[in-house]
mmCIF file of C-alpha atoms in Angstrom:
data_model
loop_
_atom_site.group_PDB
_atom_site.id
_atom_site.type_symbol
_atom_site.label_atom_id
_atom_site.label_comp_id
_atom_site.label_asym_id
_atom_site.label_seq_id
_atom_site.Cartn_x
_atom_site.Cartn_y
_atom_site.Cartn_z
ATOM 1 C CA GLY A 1 -0.303 0.056 -0.012
ATOM 2 C CA GLU A 2 0.924 3.666 -0.375
ATOM 3 C CA ASN A 3 3.023 4.736 2.364
ATOM 4 C CA VAL A 4 3.247 8.670 2.884
ATOM 5 C CA GLU A 5 6.679 10.195 4.767
ATOM 6 C CA GLN A 6 6.697 14.341 6.007
ATOM 7 C CA HIS A 7 9.571 15.978 7.737
ATOM 8 C CA PRO A 8 10.304 17.946 10.070
ATOM 9 C CA SER A 9 8.044 16.896 12.367
ATOM 10 C CA THR A 10 8.111 20.164 14.025
ATOM 11 C CA LEU A 11 9.439 23.747 12.509
ATOM 12 C CA SER A 12 9.915 27.099 14.191
ATOM 13 C CA VAL A 13 9.744 30.689 12.079
ATOM 14 C CA GLN A 14 9.914 34.159 12.810
ATOM 15 C CA GLU A 15 6.743 35.759 11.767
ATOM 16 C CA GLY A 16 7.534 36.986 7.690
ATOM 17 C CA ASP A 17 9.280 33.819 7.125
ATOM 18 C CA SER A 18 8.428 31.213 4.706
ATOM 19 C CA ALA A 19 7.405 28.026 5.945
ATOM 20 C CA VAL A 20 8.300 24.091 3.508
ATOM 21 C CA ILE A 21 7.029 20.965 4.510
ATOM 22 C CA LYS A 22 8.182 18.537 2.904
ATOM 23 C CA CYS A 23 6.535 15.038 1.817
ATOM 24 C CA THR A 24 7.584 11.799 -0.326
ATOM 25 C CA TYR A 25 5.277 8.394 -1.120
ATOM 26 C CA SER A 26 5.749 5.692 -1.397
ATOM 27 C CA ASP A 27 3.559 4.763 -5.230
ATOM 28 C CA SER A 28 3.153 6.087 -7.904
ATOM 29 C CA ALA A 29 0.207 5.212 -8.963
ATOM 30 C CA SER A 30 -0.591 7.684 -6.335
ATOM 31 C CA ASN A 31 -2.016 10.792 -7.882
ATOM 32 C CA TYR A 32 -3.666 13.195 -5.842
ATOM 33 C CA PHE A 33 -2.369 15.266 -2.668
ATOM 34 C CA PRO A 34 -3.573 17.404 0.139
ATOM 35 C CA TRP A 35 -2.169 18.716 2.643
ATOM 36 C CA TYR A 36 -4.642 19.224 5.683
ATOM 37 C CA LYS A 37 -4.822 22.283 8.829
ATOM 38 C CA GLN A 38 -5.263 21.057 11.562
ATOM 39 C CA GLU A 39 -5.563 23.679 14.995
ATOM 40 C CA LEU A 40 -4.876 22.518 18.033
ATOM 41 C CA GLY A 41 -8.566 20.340 19.286
ATOM 42 C CA LYS A 42 -10.114 21.063 16.368
ATOM 43 C CA ARG A 43 -10.518 19.498 12.151
ATOM 44 C CA PRO A 44 -8.523 18.774 9.687
ATOM 45 C CA GLN A 45 -9.614 20.876 7.840
ATOM 46 C CA LEU A 46 -7.987 20.608 3.566
ATOM 47 C CA ILE A 47 -5.839 23.849 2.908
ATOM 48 C CA ILE A 48 -4.376 23.188 -0.904
ATOM 49 C CA ASP A 49 -4.426 20.004 -3.474
ATOM 50 C CA ILE A 50 -2.412 19.219 -5.886
ATOM 51 C CA ARG A 51 -3.024 16.327 -8.820
ATOM 52 C CA SER A 52 -0.464 14.887 -10.896
ATOM 53 C CA ASN A 53 -0.712 16.996 -14.167
ATOM 54 C CA VAL A 54 0.264 19.995 -12.542
ATOM 55 C CA GLY A 55 4.067 21.171 -11.292
ATOM 56 C CA GLU A 56 2.798 23.743 -8.679
ATOM 57 C CA LYS A 57 -0.185 25.256 -7.621
ATOM 58 C CA LYS A 58 -0.304 28.431 -5.604
ATOM 59 C CA ASP A 59 -3.519 30.420 -3.724
ATOM 60 C CA GLN A 60 -1.603 33.400 -1.717
ATOM 61 C CA ARG A 61 0.328 32.511 0.892
ATOM 62 C CA ILE A 62 0.270 29.481 0.456
ATOM 63 C CA ALA A 63 1.967 27.226 -2.362
ATOM 64 C CA VAL A 64 2.863 23.024 -3.023
ATOM 65 C CA THR A 65 4.922 21.522 -5.775
ATOM 66 C CA LEU A 66 4.789 18.194 -7.209
ATOM 67 C CA ASN A 67 8.199 16.016 -8.518
ATOM 68 C CA LYS A 68 6.744 13.307 -9.958
ATOM 69 C CA THR A 69 9.655 11.767 -10.354
ATOM 70 C CA ALA A 70 11.594 11.173 -7.521
ATOM 71 C CA LYS A 71 8.068 11.721 -5.310
ATOM 72 C CA HIS A 72 7.944 14.381 -2.876
ATOM 73 C CA PHE A 73 5.225 16.749 -2.581
ATOM 74 C CA SER A 74 6.339 19.888 -0.551
ATOM 75 C CA LEU A 75 4.146 23.204 1.007
ATOM 76 C CA HIS A 76 5.743 26.527 1.185
ATOM 77 C CA ILE A 77 4.179 29.046 2.994
ATOM 78 C CA THR A 78 5.119 32.429 2.716
ATOM 79 C CA GLU A 79 4.863 35.537 4.818
ATOM 80 C CA THR A 80 4.416 33.535 8.315
ATOM 81 C CA GLN A 81 1.679 35.150 10.138
ATOM 82 C CA PRO A 82 0.914 33.382 14.759
ATOM 83 C CA GLU A 83 -1.888 32.824 12.748
ATOM 84 C CA ASP A 84 -0.518 29.501 10.538
ATOM 85 C CA SER A 85 0.282 28.163 13.500
ATOM 86 C CA ALA A 86 -0.911 24.247 13.508
ATOM 87 C CA VAL A 87 -0.728 21.143 12.459
ATOM 88 C CA TYR A 88 0.075 20.632 9.064
ATOM 89 C CA PHE A 89 -1.122 17.048 7.127
ATOM 90 C CA CYS A 90 0.133 15.887 4.009
ATOM 91 C CA ALA A 91 -2.033 13.170 2.140
ATOM 92 C CA ALA A 92 -1.758 10.858 -0.589
ATOM 93 C CA LYS A 93 -4.594 9.321 -2.583
ATOM 94 C CA VAL A 94 -3.598 5.645 -5.461
ATOM 95 C CA ASN A 95 -5.692 6.290 -8.385
ATOM 96 C CA ALA A 96 -7.092 2.959 -7.487
ATOM 97 C CA GLY A 97 -8.949 3.228 -4.394
ATOM 98 C CA ASN A 98 -10.478 6.261 -3.031
ATOM 99 C CA MET A 99 -8.311 5.986 0.388
ATOM 100 C CA LEU A 100 -6.135 9.103 1.526
ATOM 101 C CA THR A 101 -3.067 7.920 3.329
ATOM 102 C CA PHE A 102 -1.173 10.623 5.436
ATOM 103 C CA GLY A 103 1.741 11.922 6.461
ATOM 104 C CA GLY A 104 2.424 12.233 10.743
ATOM 105 C CA GLY A 105 2.365 15.463 10.297
ATOM 106 C CA THR A 106 4.168 18.870 11.210
ATOM 107 C CA ARG A 107 3.642 21.476 14.056
ATOM 108 C CA LEU A 108 4.612 24.204 12.698
ATOM 109 C CA MET A 109 5.256 27.264 15.197
ATOM 110 C CA VAL A 110 5.251 30.970 14.406
ATOM 111 C CA LYS A 111 7.064 33.478 16.720
ATOM 112 C CA PRO A 112 5.525 36.535 16.623
ATOM 113 C CA ASN B 1 -25.415 22.363 4.790
ATOM 114 C CA ALA B 2 -24.497 20.928 8.337
ATOM 115 C CA GLY B 3 -20.856 19.735 6.945
ATOM 116 C CA VAL B 4 -20.586 16.140 8.122
ATOM 117 C CA MET B 5 -21.460 15.800 11.862
ATOM 118 C CA GLN B 6 -20.340 13.720 14.682
ATOM 119 C CA ASN B 7 -21.369 12.847 17.681
ATOM 120 C CA PRO B 8 -20.398 12.745 20.519
ATOM 121 C CA ARG B 9 -17.729 14.515 20.816
ATOM 122 C CA HIS B 10 -16.750 13.466 24.125
ATOM 123 C CA LEU B 11 -17.355 10.229 25.375
ATOM 124 C CA VAL B 12 -15.849 8.508 28.535
ATOM 125 C CA ARG B 13 -15.601 4.771 28.514
ATOM 126 C CA ARG B 14 -14.853 2.785 31.960
ATOM 127 C CA ARG B 15 -13.201 -0.786 30.107
ATOM 128 C CA GLY B 16 -15.076 -3.100 29.196
ATOM 129 C CA GLN B 17 -17.896 -1.513 27.761
ATOM 130 C CA GLU B 18 -18.249 -0.863 24.605
ATOM 131 C CA ALA B 19 -18.005 2.283 22.245
ATOM 132 C CA ARG B 20 -20.777 3.507 19.758
ATOM 133 C CA LEU B 21 -19.128 6.561 17.474
ATOM 134 C CA ARG B 22 -21.689 8.350 14.777
ATOM 135 C CA CYS B 23 -21.249 9.988 12.051
ATOM 136 C CA SER B 24 -23.057 11.430 9.132
ATOM 137 C CA PRO B 25 -22.138 12.880 5.742
ATOM 138 C CA MET B 26 -22.078 16.186 4.138
ATOM 139 C CA LYS B 27 -24.619 16.264 1.995
ATOM 140 C CA GLY B 28 -24.518 15.134 -1.619
ATOM 141 C CA HIS B 29 -21.880 12.637 0.571
ATOM 142 C CA SER B 30 -22.397 8.567 -0.491
ATOM 143 C CA HIS B 31 -18.324 7.811 1.184
ATOM 144 C CA VAL B 32 -17.387 7.557 4.279
ATOM 145 C CA TYR B 33 -14.403 7.485 6.082
ATOM 146 C CA TRP B 34 -13.030 6.885 9.633
ATOM 147 C CA TYR B 35 -9.681 7.775 10.558
ATOM 148 C CA ARG B 36 -7.927 7.707 14.244
ATOM 149 C CA GLN B 37 -5.361 9.276 15.510
ATOM 150 C CA LEU B 38 -3.579 9.215 18.938
ATOM 151 C CA PRO B 39 -2.231 12.189 21.366
ATOM 152 C CA GLU B 40 0.601 13.473 19.266
ATOM 153 C CA GLU B 41 -0.319 11.499 16.087
ATOM 154 C CA GLY B 42 -1.011 11.494 13.411
ATOM 155 C CA LEU B 43 -3.723 10.445 10.814
ATOM 156 C CA LYS B 44 -4.580 6.402 10.480
ATOM 157 C CA PHE B 45 -6.725 5.164 7.836
ATOM 158 C CA MET B 46 -8.961 2.505 9.604
ATOM 159 C CA VAL B 47 -11.713 1.745 7.074
ATOM 160 C CA TYR B 48 -13.746 3.143 4.061
ATOM 161 C CA LEU B 49 -17.451 2.517 3.742
ATOM 162 C CA GLN B 50 -20.275 3.149 0.887
ATOM 163 C CA LYS B 51 -23.822 3.019 1.981
ATOM 164 C CA GLU B 52 -24.186 -0.306 2.483
ATOM 165 C CA ASN B 53 -20.814 -1.686 1.569
ATOM 166 C CA ILE B 54 -17.210 -1.696 3.825
ATOM 167 C CA ILE B 55 -15.171 -0.996 0.187
ATOM 168 C CA ASP B 56 -12.191 -1.250 2.353
ATOM 169 C CA GLU B 57 -11.339 -2.330 6.084
ATOM 170 C CA SER B 58 -7.933 -3.049 5.438
ATOM 171 C CA GLY B 59 -6.729 -0.412 9.225
ATOM 172 C CA MET B 60 -9.803 -1.590 11.636
ATOM 173 C CA PRO B 61 -8.700 -4.064 13.940
ATOM 174 C CA LYS B 62 -9.870 -7.488 13.315
ATOM 175 C CA GLU B 63 -10.917 -7.500 16.958
ATOM 176 C CA ARG B 64 -13.621 -5.574 18.707
ATOM 177 C CA PHE B 65 -13.795 -2.852 16.181
ATOM 178 C CA SER B 66 -16.717 -3.862 13.404
ATOM 179 C CA ALA B 67 -17.792 -0.089 11.044
ATOM 180 C CA GLU B 68 -21.461 -0.052 8.992
ATOM 181 C CA PHE B 69 -23.312 2.745 6.960
ATOM 182 C CA PRO B 70 -26.671 1.719 6.270
ATOM 183 C CA LYS B 71 -29.189 2.639 3.714
ATOM 184 C CA GLU B 72 -30.460 4.962 6.533
ATOM 185 C CA GLY B 73 -29.090 6.806 9.127
ATOM 186 C CA PRO B 74 -25.478 6.900 10.268
ATOM 187 C CA SER B 75 -22.908 5.610 10.086
ATOM 188 C CA ILE B 76 -21.474 4.291 13.078
ATOM 189 C CA LEU B 77 -18.398 3.289 14.460
ATOM 190 C CA ARG B 78 -18.848 0.470 17.357
ATOM 191 C CA ILE B 79 -15.831 -0.948 19.698
ATOM 192 C CA GLN B 80 -16.384 -3.344 21.855
ATOM 193 C CA GLN B 81 -14.974 -4.017 25.330
ATOM 194 C CA VAL B 82 -12.572 -0.921 24.989
ATOM 195 C CA VAL B 83 -9.462 -1.066 26.677
ATOM 196 C CA ARG B 84 -7.086 2.300 27.704
ATOM 197 C CA GLY B 85 -4.951 1.978 23.865
ATOM 198 C CA ASP B 86 -8.512 2.499 22.310
ATOM 199 C CA SER B 87 -8.553 6.252 24.000
ATOM 200 C CA ALA B 88 -8.035 8.765 20.826
ATOM 201 C CA ALA B 89 -9.951 11.064 18.745
ATOM 202 C CA TYR B 90 -11.954 9.579 15.941
ATOM 203 C CA PHE B 91 -12.424 11.752 13.049
ATOM 204 C CA CYS B 92 -14.383 10.757 9.733
ATOM 205 C CA ALA B 93 -14.605 12.377 6.447
ATOM 206 C CA SER B 94 -16.964 12.501 3.878
ATOM 207 C CA SER B 95 -17.083 12.372 0.189
ATOM 208 C CA PRO B 96 -18.967 12.941 -2.871
ATOM 209 C CA PRO B 97 -18.729 9.680 -5.747
ATOM 210 C CA PHE B 98 -15.732 10.638 -7.879
ATOM 211 C CA ASN B 99 -13.998 13.582 -5.766
ATOM 212 C CA VAL B 100 -11.660 11.705 -3.107
ATOM 213 C CA ALA B 101 -11.971 16.100 -1.553
ATOM 214 C CA TYR B 102 -12.488 15.047 1.727
ATOM 215 C CA THR B 103 -14.367 17.361 3.633
ATOM 216 C CA PHE B 104 -13.812 15.928 7.840
ATOM 217 C CA GLY B 105 -15.723 16.188 10.889
ATOM 218 C CA SER B 106 -14.886 17.306 14.275
ATOM 219 C CA GLY B 107 -14.489 14.358 16.290
ATOM 220 C CA THR B 108 -14.686 12.231 18.535
ATOM 221 C CA ARG B 109 -12.553 12.480 21.297
ATOM 222 C CA LEU B 110 -13.103 9.243 23.735
ATOM 223 C CA THR B 111 -11.225 8.331 26.683
ATOM 224 C CA VAL B 112 -11.033 4.626 28.384
ATOM 225 C CA VAL B 113 -10.634 4.728 31.906
#
């Protein structure tokens, strides 16, 4: 089955700096890669996603890049703000199935 | 659209009791997924269901755990004879057909004492 590794597990940045979270996946058949943000005690919420026919996608301060050859994808947050502090999860979906396999999460702390 | 509704939000059970967790998917969503999240850990897939069908239960423990999604009513995750190690947050997500964009519920936090 699919295996998703996520790094780093914790990330601390100063407000205004950029943050990058990286994920690798094992199944070359995976074709959908969402990112979820989970604030303390709350539900995971989709913040951005990318499909395998696209190399990069951007939404304001958030961007995701995908390298299918290397089987890795990354989340980039620019001009970080304290409200970006949360746990971020990457995930991957294998083409044949409908389930998402999640990475272990990254706890992002943005210091004011 | 009320979103994905889970209840109860918090559930306390003594060891050996049964826990029943409920999930009502978003309107128009016919696919339901259950995930378990241990404290400070990620989301582990448990089971994927469509109405009256279990599509994939590869993440479910072989004993004590079961899930259903009947024709009418919510999806139910049932844990029999709970043990302390079952304490976790259980999240349900739903998606429409042919679209894997999940919407998560607020979760049920199970505490076994």
